[in-house]
XYZ file of C-alpha atoms in Angstrom:
698
model
C 2.839 -29.085 9.854
C 0.401 -30.652 12.206
C 1.781 -32.851 14.855
C 0.214 -36.404 14.926
C 0.447 -36.391 18.549
C -1.727 -33.360 19.045
C -4.093 -34.564 16.409
C -4.462 -37.716 18.196
C -6.606 -36.348 21.006
C -10.118 -37.009 20.389
C -13.100 -37.437 22.934
C -13.204 -40.593 24.906
C -15.906 -42.879 24.204
C -17.819 -43.062 27.570
C -21.207 -41.477 26.902
C -20.264 -40.390 23.517
C -23.619 -41.287 22.095
C -25.416 -40.300 25.295
C -26.731 -37.249 23.660
C -27.691 -38.798 20.335
C -31.356 -39.075 19.533
C -33.203 -42.069 20.827
C -35.062 -43.036 17.745
C -33.189 -43.737 14.442
C -32.823 -40.854 12.054
C -35.759 -40.354 9.609
C -35.281 -41.077 5.992
C -35.249 -37.949 3.633
C -38.463 -38.043 1.517
C -36.327 -37.071 -1.478
C -34.776 -40.380 -1.925
C -36.215 -43.217 -4.185
C -38.895 -45.658 -2.773
C -36.465 -48.600 -2.934
C -33.712 -46.706 -0.987
C -36.253 -45.482 1.646
C -37.509 -48.974 1.973
C -34.174 -50.469 2.461
C -33.146 -47.813 5.050
C -36.383 -48.182 6.965
C -35.647 -51.834 7.324
C -31.897 -51.495 8.183
C -31.762 -48.314 10.456
C -33.654 -49.896 13.452
C -31.106 -52.698 13.511
C -28.303 -50.185 13.287
C -29.697 -48.084 16.159
C -30.061 -51.144 18.279
C -26.325 -52.117 17.758
C -25.236 -48.539 18.492
C -27.186 -48.803 21.663
C -25.537 -52.064 22.533
C -22.129 -50.403 21.969
C -23.206 -47.581 24.435
C -24.095 -49.928 27.128
C -20.978 -52.385 26.397
C -19.563 -53.587 29.630
C -16.161 -54.559 28.291
C -13.922 -55.223 25.045
C -15.873 -58.283 24.023
C -19.280 -56.545 23.988
C -17.648 -53.569 22.180
C -16.240 -56.037 19.491
C -19.599 -57.941 19.085
C -21.437 -54.460 18.726
C -18.960 -53.232 16.074
C -19.060 -56.556 14.189
C -22.885 -56.329 14.029
C -22.630 -52.931 12.529
C -19.946 -53.899 10.145
C -22.236 -56.723 8.896
C -25.111 -54.328 8.407
C -22.732 -51.866 6.327
C -21.053 -54.706 4.223
C -24.567 -56.120 3.228
C -25.669 -52.686 2.152
C -22.758 -52.117 -0.013
C -23.577 -55.313 -2.100
C -27.174 -54.523 -2.598
C -27.861 -54.396 -6.319
C -28.323 -51.053 -7.802
C -29.222 -49.029 -4.731
C -26.411 -50.323 -2.590
C -24.255 -47.276 -2.740
C -27.033 -44.883 -1.678
C -28.100 -47.328 1.079
C -24.728 -47.885 2.342
C -24.043 -43.963 2.355
C -27.417 -43.623 4.500
C -25.915 -45.942 7.006
C -22.506 -44.302 6.979
C -24.172 -40.870 7.495
C -26.257 -42.196 10.275
C -23.257 -43.508 12.231
C -21.497 -40.155 11.681
C -24.488 -38.054 12.847
C -24.740 -40.090 16.068
C -21.030 -39.682 16.964
C -19.707 -43.042 15.678
C -16.648 -41.671 13.993
C -15.413 -40.145 17.168
C -16.086 -43.251 19.002
C -14.161 -45.377 16.613
C -11.213 -43.045 16.738
C -11.145 -43.456 20.529
C -11.329 -47.414 20.037
C -8.334 -47.091 17.699
C -6.258 -45.967 20.697
C -7.287 -48.813 22.850
C -4.593 -50.950 24.287
C -6.677 -54.034 23.263
C -5.547 -55.243 19.961
C -8.843 -57.000 18.830
C -10.719 -53.943 19.755
C -8.433 -51.768 17.669
C -8.538 -54.190 14.715
C -12.256 -54.348 14.917
C -12.584 -50.618 14.951
C -10.297 -50.350 12.066
C -12.373 -52.710 9.898
C -15.527 -50.786 10.498
C -13.995 -47.453 9.937
C -12.367 -48.677 6.595
C -15.935 -49.515 5.459
C -17.639 -46.261 6.326
C -15.195 -43.791 4.886
C -17.608 -42.109 2.460
C -16.672 -38.490 1.520
C -18.405 -36.818 4.488
C -16.694 -39.171 6.979
C -13.396 -38.651 5.267
C -13.879 -34.844 5.944
C -14.557 -35.620 9.667
C -11.470 -37.910 10.006
C -9.242 -35.293 8.203
C -10.483 -32.650 10.507
C -10.146 -34.410 13.954
C -8.586 -37.769 13.366
C -5.676 -37.938 11.144
C -3.243 -38.020 13.889
C -4.922 -41.171 15.094
C -4.517 -42.781 11.800
C -1.006 -41.725 11.362
C -0.177 -42.977 14.756
C -1.812 -46.269 13.842
C 0.256 -46.536 10.759
C 3.426 -46.771 12.800
C 2.267 -50.072 14.264
C 3.424 -51.760 10.991
C 4.287 -55.213 12.016
C 0.765 -56.505 13.012
C -0.749 -58.246 10.046
C -4.395 -58.015 11.160
C -3.997 -54.265 11.989
C -2.000 -53.665 8.848
C -5.025 -54.887 6.819
C -7.411 -52.281 8.187
C -4.894 -49.371 8.547
C -3.813 -49.907 4.833
C -7.459 -49.756 3.903
C -8.097 -46.563 5.970
C -5.069 -44.736 4.398
C -6.438 -46.051 0.953
C -9.584 -43.972 1.407
C -7.884 -40.905 3.066
C -5.480 -40.437 0.158
C -8.594 -39.551 -1.734
C -9.729 -36.751 0.470
C -7.578 -33.736 -0.780
C -4.305 -32.545 -1.688
C -3.791 -31.090 1.778
C -4.543 -34.415 3.423
C -2.307 -36.350 0.941
C 0.583 -33.823 1.883
C 0.080 -34.550 5.525
C -0.108 -38.271 4.985
C 3.001 -38.238 2.930
C 4.915 -35.821 5.425
C 3.960 -37.638 8.724
C 4.652 -41.281 7.683
C 1.464 -42.470 6.053
C 3.108 -43.041 2.610
C 6.136 -44.569 4.266
C 3.862 -47.214 5.818
C 2.102 -48.054 2.480
C 5.603 -48.391 0.818
C 6.776 -50.521 3.711
C 3.874 -53.051 3.168
C 4.542 -53.187 -0.496
C 7.250 -55.844 0.214
C 4.660 -58.076 2.020
C 2.852 -60.976 0.507
C -0.536 -60.580 2.170
C -2.929 -59.937 -0.757
C -5.442 -57.837 1.247
C -2.571 -55.448 2.377
C -1.052 -55.378 -1.140
C -4.495 -54.555 -2.566
C -4.917 -51.622 -0.249
C -1.276 -50.569 -0.966
C -1.762 -50.586 -4.744
C -5.189 -48.590 -4.432
C -3.618 -46.172 -1.854
C -0.862 -45.133 -4.314
C -3.227 -44.940 -7.238
C -5.407 -42.636 -5.166
C -2.419 -40.509 -4.007
C -1.199 -40.056 -7.661
C -4.842 -39.209 -8.887
C -6.098 -36.989 -6.009
C -2.825 -35.591 -4.533
C -1.796 -33.100 -7.400
C 1.531 -32.567 -8.835
C 3.509 -31.407 -5.808
C 2.433 -34.663 -3.940
C 3.318 -36.723 -6.986
C 6.838 -35.244 -6.819
C 7.035 -36.346 -3.169
C 6.006 -39.903 -4.215
C 8.778 -40.097 -6.510
C 11.170 -38.823 -4.186
C 10.222 -41.468 -1.726
C 10.796 -44.025 -4.501
C 7.132 -45.049 -4.869
C 7.736 -45.611 -8.663
C 10.221 -48.378 -7.841
C 7.999 -49.982 -5.224
C 5.128 -50.154 -7.514
C 7.183 -52.556 -9.698
C 6.407 -55.740 -7.556
C 2.861 -54.739 -7.165
C 2.643 -54.366 -11.098
C 4.576 -57.526 -11.760
C 2.746 -59.950 -9.302
C 1.153 -62.883 -11.134
C -1.412 -63.662 -8.374
C -3.775 -60.859 -8.204
C -5.206 -58.716 -10.973
C -6.584 -56.023 -8.912
C -3.251 -55.355 -7.212
C -1.656 -55.308 -10.689
C -4.288 -53.047 -12.116
C -4.067 -50.302 -9.525
C -0.439 -50.345 -9.497
C -0.398 -49.872 -13.193
C -2.908 -46.954 -12.750
C -0.710 -45.299 -10.217
C 2.400 -45.513 -12.239
C 0.534 -44.219 -15.380
C -0.805 -41.309 -13.558
C 2.670 -40.347 -12.296
C 3.934 -40.616 -15.735
C 1.554 -37.913 -17.028
C 3.252 -35.320 -14.819
C 5.945 -33.970 -17.249
C 8.185 -32.741 -14.390
C 8.778 -36.323 -13.061
C 8.089 -38.342 -16.232
C 11.807 -39.274 -16.846
C 12.318 -40.473 -13.281
C 9.014 -42.711 -13.656
C 10.312 -44.094 -16.741
C 13.592 -45.146 -15.184
C 11.816 -47.214 -12.667
C 10.889 -49.742 -15.309
C 7.389 -50.072 -13.929
C 5.681 -48.244 -16.781
C 6.845 -50.875 -19.310
C 4.548 -53.297 -17.618
C 1.241 -51.363 -18.245
C 0.443 -51.802 -21.765
C 1.187 -55.561 -22.023
C -0.823 -56.246 -18.815
C -3.899 -54.302 -19.816
C -3.767 -56.146 -23.208
C -4.311 -59.487 -21.427
C -7.425 -58.387 -19.532
C -11.154 -58.898 -20.643
C -13.188 -55.966 -19.543
C -16.359 -58.076 -18.843
C -14.550 -60.471 -16.601
C -12.741 -57.619 -14.769
C -15.936 -55.982 -14.184
C -17.104 -59.053 -12.441
C -13.762 -59.156 -10.344
C -14.516 -55.469 -9.301
C -18.134 -56.244 -8.372
C -17.033 -59.158 -6.266
C -14.626 -56.975 -4.197
C -15.928 -55.227 -1.229
C -14.234 -51.839 -2.144
C -15.667 -51.735 -5.667
C -19.110 -53.500 -5.329
C -20.877 -50.599 -6.710
C -18.422 -49.286 -9.405
C -16.847 -45.785 -9.111
C -18.441 -42.378 -8.496
C -18.737 -39.619 -11.123
C -15.887 -37.740 -9.398
C -13.519 -40.880 -9.515
C -14.293 -41.420 -13.312
C -13.879 -37.706 -14.110
C -10.248 -38.070 -13.174
C -9.839 -40.756 -15.895
C -10.644 -38.269 -18.720
C -7.279 -36.303 -18.427
C -5.627 -39.728 -18.930
C -7.585 -40.324 -22.212
C -6.314 -36.965 -23.562
C -2.929 -37.678 -22.718
C -0.112 -38.106 -25.107
C 1.106 -41.316 -23.395
C -0.119 -44.434 -24.789
C -0.204 -46.198 -21.508
C -2.410 -43.471 -20.017
C -5.019 -43.745 -22.993
C -4.906 -47.510 -22.777
C -5.585 -47.916 -19.107
C -8.153 -45.099 -19.026
C -9.981 -46.594 -22.009
C -9.893 -49.985 -20.252
C -11.169 -48.565 -16.968
C -14.044 -46.574 -18.518
C -14.920 -49.784 -20.576
C -15.088 -51.772 -17.185
C -17.179 -49.100 -15.536
C -19.411 -48.692 -18.507
C -20.159 -52.452 -18.159
C -21.089 -51.843 -14.429
C -23.051 -48.669 -15.009
C -25.127 -50.383 -17.918
C -26.337 -53.040 -15.360
C -27.204 -50.209 -13.065
C -28.773 -48.086 -15.786
C -26.552 -45.205 -14.953
C -24.545 -44.784 -18.299
C -25.569 -41.065 -18.494
C -22.617 -40.337 -16.041
C -20.276 -40.645 -18.760
C -21.830 -37.953 -20.864
C -21.770 -35.832 -17.656
C -18.014 -36.235 -17.150
C -17.159 -35.538 -20.817
C -15.475 -38.971 -21.632
C -17.556 -39.744 -24.693
C -15.898 -37.329 -27.151
C -12.365 -38.493 -25.850
C -13.321 -42.001 -26.503
C -14.429 -41.147 -30.062
C -11.248 -39.290 -30.775
C -9.303 -42.436 -29.558
C -11.310 -44.672 -31.999
C -10.703 -42.316 -34.931
C -7.122 -41.593 -34.370
C -5.285 -44.077 -31.946
C -2.487 -46.031 -33.645
C -2.764 -48.703 -30.920
C -5.037 -51.372 -31.658
C -5.614 -52.431 -28.066
C -6.504 -48.841 -27.029
C -8.697 -48.327 -29.920
C -10.658 -51.753 -29.442
C -11.289 -50.831 -25.752
C -12.653 -47.355 -26.626
C -15.035 -48.954 -29.084
C -16.176 -51.453 -26.421
C -16.728 -48.698 -23.991
C -18.708 -46.634 -26.403
C -20.855 -49.688 -27.118
C -21.535 -50.394 -23.574
C -22.425 -46.871 -23.082
C -25.049 -46.976 -25.784
C -23.196 -44.372 -27.880
C -22.497 -44.573 -31.689
C -19.016 -45.763 -32.525
C -17.384 -43.614 -35.204
C -15.379 -45.253 -38.201
C -11.650 -45.275 -37.914
C -9.871 -42.671 -40.032
C -6.849 -43.389 -42.192
C -4.106 -41.785 -40.107
C -2.138 -40.651 -43.133
C -4.096 -37.533 -43.680
C -1.727 -35.745 -46.027
C -2.387 -38.567 -48.528
C -6.185 -38.332 -48.174
C -8.284 -38.246 -51.386
C -11.336 -36.030 -51.448
C -13.473 -39.073 -50.639
C -11.679 -39.550 -47.286
C -12.226 -35.760 -46.648
C -15.901 -36.319 -47.210
C -15.971 -39.098 -44.721
C -14.280 -37.048 -42.141
C -16.815 -34.223 -42.784
C -19.677 -36.553 -42.002
C -18.077 -37.741 -38.953
C -17.543 -34.392 -37.305
C -21.068 -33.219 -38.110
C -20.409 -30.960 -41.191
C -22.372 -32.982 -43.712
C -24.120 -29.783 -45.240
C -20.552 -28.477 -46.537
C -19.713 -31.646 -48.215
C -20.955 -30.646 -51.756
C -18.785 -27.539 -51.660
C -15.770 -29.504 -50.327
C -16.161 -31.908 -53.208
C -16.854 -29.274 -55.835
C -13.504 -27.734 -54.855
C -11.798 -31.317 -54.689
C -10.480 -30.612 -51.199
C -7.950 -33.451 -50.482
C -5.797 -34.078 -47.399
C -3.080 -31.614 -48.518
C -5.542 -28.794 -49.104
C -7.503 -29.665 -45.789
C -4.389 -29.177 -43.882
C -3.661 -25.795 -45.233
C -7.143 -24.434 -45.020
C -7.465 -20.793 -43.725
C -10.364 -18.769 -42.309
C -10.715 -16.917 -45.649
C -10.814 -20.152 -47.585
C -13.796 -21.309 -45.379
C -15.665 -18.064 -45.653
C -14.948 -17.222 -49.249
C -15.056 -20.491 -51.002
C -16.495 -23.158 -48.834
C -19.630 -21.279 -47.641
C -19.045 -21.048 -43.746
C -20.500 -17.685 -43.106
C -20.853 -18.146 -39.415
C -17.772 -17.391 -37.293
C -19.065 -19.879 -34.482
C -19.329 -22.550 -37.196
C -15.734 -21.851 -38.414
C -14.300 -22.085 -34.716
C -16.111 -25.252 -34.414
C -14.446 -26.598 -37.729
C -10.998 -25.474 -36.785
C -11.237 -27.151 -33.476
C -11.837 -30.286 -35.226
C -9.169 -29.655 -37.660
C -6.612 -28.930 -34.993
C -7.499 -32.351 -33.323
C -7.133 -34.025 -36.755
C -3.671 -32.280 -37.346
C -2.602 -33.181 -33.824
C -3.112 -37.051 -34.096
C -2.374 -37.492 -37.797
C 0.239 -39.700 -39.115
C 2.875 -37.752 -41.198
C 5.452 -40.477 -41.810
C 5.029 -40.320 -45.563
C 6.339 -36.803 -45.592
C 8.105 -36.261 -42.295
C 11.453 -37.871 -42.930
C 13.240 -36.480 -39.837
C 10.306 -37.439 -37.452
C 9.690 -33.756 -36.669
C 6.143 -34.675 -35.557
C 7.341 -36.726 -32.521
C 9.865 -34.065 -31.487
C 7.186 -31.359 -31.710
C 5.027 -33.510 -29.568
C 7.849 -33.983 -26.985
C 7.881 -30.228 -26.383
C 4.155 -30.209 -26.164
C 1.631 -32.651 -27.532
C -0.527 -30.094 -29.030
C 2.510 -28.674 -31.138
C 2.025 -31.861 -33.476
C -0.592 -29.717 -35.248
C 2.166 -27.657 -36.954
C 4.100 -30.562 -38.412
C 2.626 -30.369 -41.774
C 3.101 -26.646 -42.118
C 6.727 -26.871 -41.211
C 7.571 -29.959 -43.347
C 5.921 -28.681 -46.460
C 8.095 -25.578 -45.891
C 11.192 -27.695 -46.139
C 11.867 -27.559 -42.478
C 13.280 -30.700 -40.648
C 14.712 -31.202 -37.135
C 18.301 -30.505 -38.111
C 17.235 -27.035 -39.798
C 14.710 -25.968 -37.200
C 17.197 -23.965 -34.958
C 18.000 -21.670 -37.988
C 14.399 -20.667 -38.477
C 13.135 -17.117 -37.249
C 10.150 -16.344 -35.375
C 8.881 -14.293 -38.331
C 9.286 -17.202 -40.706
C 7.478 -19.513 -38.356
C 4.574 -16.935 -38.289
C 4.331 -15.934 -41.853
C 5.474 -19.081 -43.734
C 4.389 -21.844 -41.406
C 1.472 -20.175 -39.939
C 2.206 -20.685 -36.398
C 0.044 -17.865 -35.177
C 0.345 -18.136 -31.481
C 3.335 -16.155 -30.428
C 3.946 -18.190 -27.278
C 3.899 -21.425 -29.321
C 6.603 -19.888 -31.667
C 8.846 -18.961 -28.797
C 8.609 -22.423 -27.025
C 9.338 -24.138 -30.375
C 12.448 -22.122 -31.089
C 13.909 -22.345 -27.529
C 13.477 -26.026 -27.538
C 15.202 -26.315 -30.997
C 18.038 -24.268 -29.723
C 18.365 -26.393 -26.472
C 18.340 -29.468 -28.613
C 21.302 -28.169 -30.513
C 23.482 -27.306 -27.477
C 22.410 -30.242 -25.225
C 25.073 -32.901 -24.653
C 24.246 -36.422 -25.813
C 22.366 -38.370 -23.019
C 24.252 -40.905 -20.837
C 23.533 -42.979 -17.844
C 25.856 -42.658 -14.720
C 28.793 -42.477 -17.014
C 28.379 -46.078 -17.974
C 28.550 -47.359 -21.566
C 25.604 -49.403 -22.597
C 28.106 -51.969 -23.878
C 29.102 -52.719 -20.291
C 25.810 -54.244 -19.577
C 24.001 -54.326 -16.253
C 25.191 -55.033 -12.841
C 22.792 -57.886 -12.193
C 20.773 -60.285 -14.297
C 17.896 -61.828 -12.294
C 16.720 -65.258 -13.316
C 13.509 -66.578 -12.016
C 10.590 -68.993 -12.742
C 7.681 -67.023 -13.635
C 5.010 -69.043 -11.941
C 6.512 -69.262 -8.522
C 9.313 -66.748 -8.287
C 7.986 -63.373 -9.849
C 7.117 -61.714 -6.573
C 10.688 -62.316 -4.992
C 12.246 -61.414 -8.260
C 10.573 -58.152 -8.450
C 11.335 -57.400 -4.695
C 15.008 -58.208 -5.312
C 15.024 -55.877 -8.263
C 13.594 -52.909 -6.306
C 15.937 -53.523 -3.279
C 19.076 -53.834 -5.504
C 17.958 -50.693 -7.537
C 17.640 -48.619 -4.333
C 21.134 -49.771 -3.390
C 22.521 -48.398 -6.644
C 22.868 -51.509 -8.778
C 21.561 -51.688 -12.398
C 19.251 -54.573 -12.836
C 17.925 -56.677 -15.734
C 14.658 -58.544 -15.204
C 12.925 -60.234 -18.042
C 9.283 -58.982 -18.394
C 6.618 -60.042 -20.910
C 7.522 -57.552 -23.504
C 10.872 -59.339 -24.064
C 9.265 -62.438 -25.298
C 8.354 -60.818 -28.438
C 11.173 -61.052 -31.214
C 14.294 -63.095 -31.035
C 13.972 -63.995 -27.214
C 16.867 -66.522 -27.158
C 19.341 -63.933 -28.790
C 18.187 -61.263 -26.270
C 18.320 -63.590 -23.395
C 21.868 -64.815 -24.077
C 23.079 -61.251 -24.705
C 21.649 -59.975 -21.573
C 23.168 -62.741 -19.328
C 26.601 -62.333 -20.979
C 26.713 -58.610 -20.707
C 25.742 -58.622 -16.886
C 28.399 -58.865 -14.291
C 26.379 -60.875 -11.742
C 23.826 -63.670 -12.101
C 21.170 -63.731 -9.206
C 19.237 -67.073 -9.491
C 15.792 -66.964 -7.684
C 15.190 -70.654 -6.688
C 11.460 -70.697 -5.655
C 9.424 -73.848 -4.996
C 9.969 -76.447 -7.971
C 11.678 -73.787 -10.075
C 14.197 -76.365 -11.384
C 11.621 -79.139 -12.151
C 11.319 -78.152 -15.830
C 15.102 -78.259 -16.232
C 15.080 -81.896 -15.280
C 15.659 -84.093 -18.333
C 15.638 -80.978 -20.552
C 18.402 -82.442 -22.749
C 17.863 -80.061 -25.562
C 17.965 -77.000 -23.425
C 14.559 -75.533 -24.376
C 13.761 -74.332 -20.933
C 14.415 -70.662 -20.531
C 15.736 -71.059 -16.887
C 17.968 -73.782 -17.989
C 19.326 -71.499 -20.849
C 20.018 -68.716 -18.526
C 21.826 -70.857 -15.958
C 23.911 -72.706 -18.522
C 24.947 -69.418 -20.301
C 25.871 -67.737 -16.827
C 28.017 -70.811 -15.898
C 29.771 -71.159 -19.236
C 30.589 -67.475 -19.156
C 31.990 -67.540 -15.413
C 29.486 -65.238 -14.091
C 29.218 -64.618 -10.342
C 26.351 -66.896 -9.587
C 24.206 -65.921 -6.435
C 21.319 -68.423 -5.737
C 18.545 -66.869 -3.575
C 16.224 -69.766 -2.233
C 12.608 -69.457 -1.247
C 10.888 -72.555 -0.070
C 13.199 -74.503 -2.284
C 14.437 -78.055 -1.967
C 17.700 -78.798 -3.676
C 17.403 -81.706 -6.184
C 19.491 -84.765 -6.902
C 22.338 -83.532 -9.064
C 22.049 -86.551 -11.382
C 18.591 -85.340 -12.351
C 19.800 -82.090 -13.783
C 21.541 -81.579 -17.067
C 25.334 -81.673 -17.076
C 25.677 -78.195 -18.314
C 23.879 -76.679 -15.170
C 24.860 -79.102 -12.318
C 27.649 -76.821 -11.266
C 25.024 -74.362 -9.897
C 24.564 -76.801 -6.967
C 28.019 -76.011 -5.892
C 27.122 -72.466 -4.930
C 25.701 -71.924 -1.361
C 22.243 -70.300 -1.650
C 21.263 -67.328 0.410
C 17.935 -68.128 1.963
C 15.462 -65.318 1.419
C 13.714 -64.196 4.576
C 10.427 -61.975 4.218
C 10.793 -61.066 7.980
C 14.594 -60.050 7.548
C 14.510 -58.596 4.076
C 17.116 -55.949 4.652
C 19.741 -58.465 6.142
C 19.272 -60.843 3.154
C 19.881 -57.958 0.757
C 22.995 -56.883 2.702
C 24.409 -60.491 2.250
C 23.560 -60.558 -1.531
C 25.212 -57.138 -1.785
C 28.431 -58.454 -0.192
C 28.537 -61.033 -3.029
C 27.677 -58.458 -5.633
C 30.712 -56.457 -4.531
C 33.233 -59.095 -5.454
C 32.846 -62.153 -2.961
C 31.926 -65.465 -4.759
C 29.192 -67.512 -3.207
C 30.850 -70.698 -4.370
C 31.541 -72.978 -1.416
C 31.352 -69.904 0.798
C 30.068 -70.445 4.477
C 28.819 -66.810 4.362
C 26.528 -67.858 1.742
C 24.992 -70.667 3.742
C 21.189 -70.798 4.052
C 21.788 -71.252 7.728
C 24.095 -68.245 8.323
C 21.527 -65.326 7.931
C 22.258 -62.528 10.349
C 19.526 -61.205 12.541
C 18.015 -57.866 11.727
C 14.863 -55.822 12.489
C 11.871 -58.182 11.589
C 9.178 -57.068 9.338
C 6.371 -58.558 11.208
C 5.305 -60.482 7.987
C 4.309 -64.113 8.216
């Protein structure tokens, strides 16, 4: 493992550019006329700013020179259509003239303003080649910088630099995780600075997408899945929520850590959030942010395709949305060909045809329209019940129109289609070409994999097979029509699977049978030995408008201390909300009440108890729960203004939440959770908070 201290040694800046060429770099003749013109206009100013930094007499001159370069780069990034190419040209020029090395030396300066200005500039110029340079000679400097966690201005640029470096390679991700870079990001996840939180959410998404499975395991071990919850739960910034949802979704597609990711509770936030977004408006939001002003590169978008092909609904949903947004951006730039190059078109068409989720299917349709592609018709999912006419439509859709007459002549319906063999295609249906037959079976396998077998699959064998491996769903109809269900599968032999059920691949047969026998002998699942009837340790009540961030932070802190926590999210609002709400409060052992600014205003004069927070408080008091108020910018109201059934909550001394002393606050809450009542207790006074290590957050 490389030592950050040894990596921190970089050349000092005096004379760093002394050997750089006097005139600015010539523009390559291979670039377009518009890009050439822009670079010819900007590069002289860039070179002049570089010269000014070389001749700087002190920190103020250095900061002014870096600010001028930063302005040039930022203006280039937001140029219509050619912004990415122009900005990359400037970033390359800075690197070729030794600028990256110089900035690394500035980041080691004792002057905080110089360090912050250097961080801002470095964050803006970390294109792929510059990330390579930093990974080779400057990762230790960045890691040392990440240890200075409690300076808000420095945290903004450092978190942005880490966001970019997590995209570099699996090896770089591993070093950043091992030497404290990920720890810094997770530490900042509890802050309230939207700039820092945006960088944190995107850094975690990049680490998940570019880090590979081994680093995803390390992320889960460091509890990244839990710390993504407050980012995905925030009500204030859609970009933070989106990248947090992207990060948790990518982690969930790793089968080795899928269950641990699900237990964090963060994954449940993804699909409801995406369903609330409008792709066109979100595209405008992305274009308005400095980090996304030109949309994503082909390499970035390529990594979304496996999510489209995943068996997880959340993965398909967020990937379809992201591609829909990017298609809107690329259509304006006339660069939609990129989606064909990365292989996204076919996956989107498959989702339109087969996805049972309306949100995902609708997003895939919008994406295809924005890309200028033909949108296929949705197929009836219950393939076993297809009539010959549905089979004809499917043949037309997959490009096998010439074989429609023979399929119709033989009255091939859904049942026959699912049982077709190579001999049937060649002998009866006129497919003489072996390549054509392979193409057909590729389409048929996909149809079998995504079909709905509910009309004939009473034991839900299809979902069980999909749980073993998503592609094993293709064998559902063969097994079901042979009279096999989940309860009988462990009795089936490998020979029967091959000869009767036509599971021709030997390795697939072995995996199915092994999974069936493991299911037979596995004990019933349980959670920490607790009965579900016991309920959770803590129910958190909060006002969604002003208290969601604190509520989500409390959830994560308490979970990391071993408590089970119930926190209402949007999905609970469907169905009989009031019944679920009352049951959840009654079954919890403790009731933590988040009192944020004006959180009880709606309770005043709520004589019919229609307000949800009012209902939660009244239920907790009537059941004698251990009520622990946690206040944040909250003014206690006049008791007479509150309904009688909740006035008793004012008799409990609130614990004042401190962003600077979060651990100390949590320790106090835990003491009450472990059996000490906060009613009239001096230990719960807002003015009795013990001192602890400050977080540096303002």
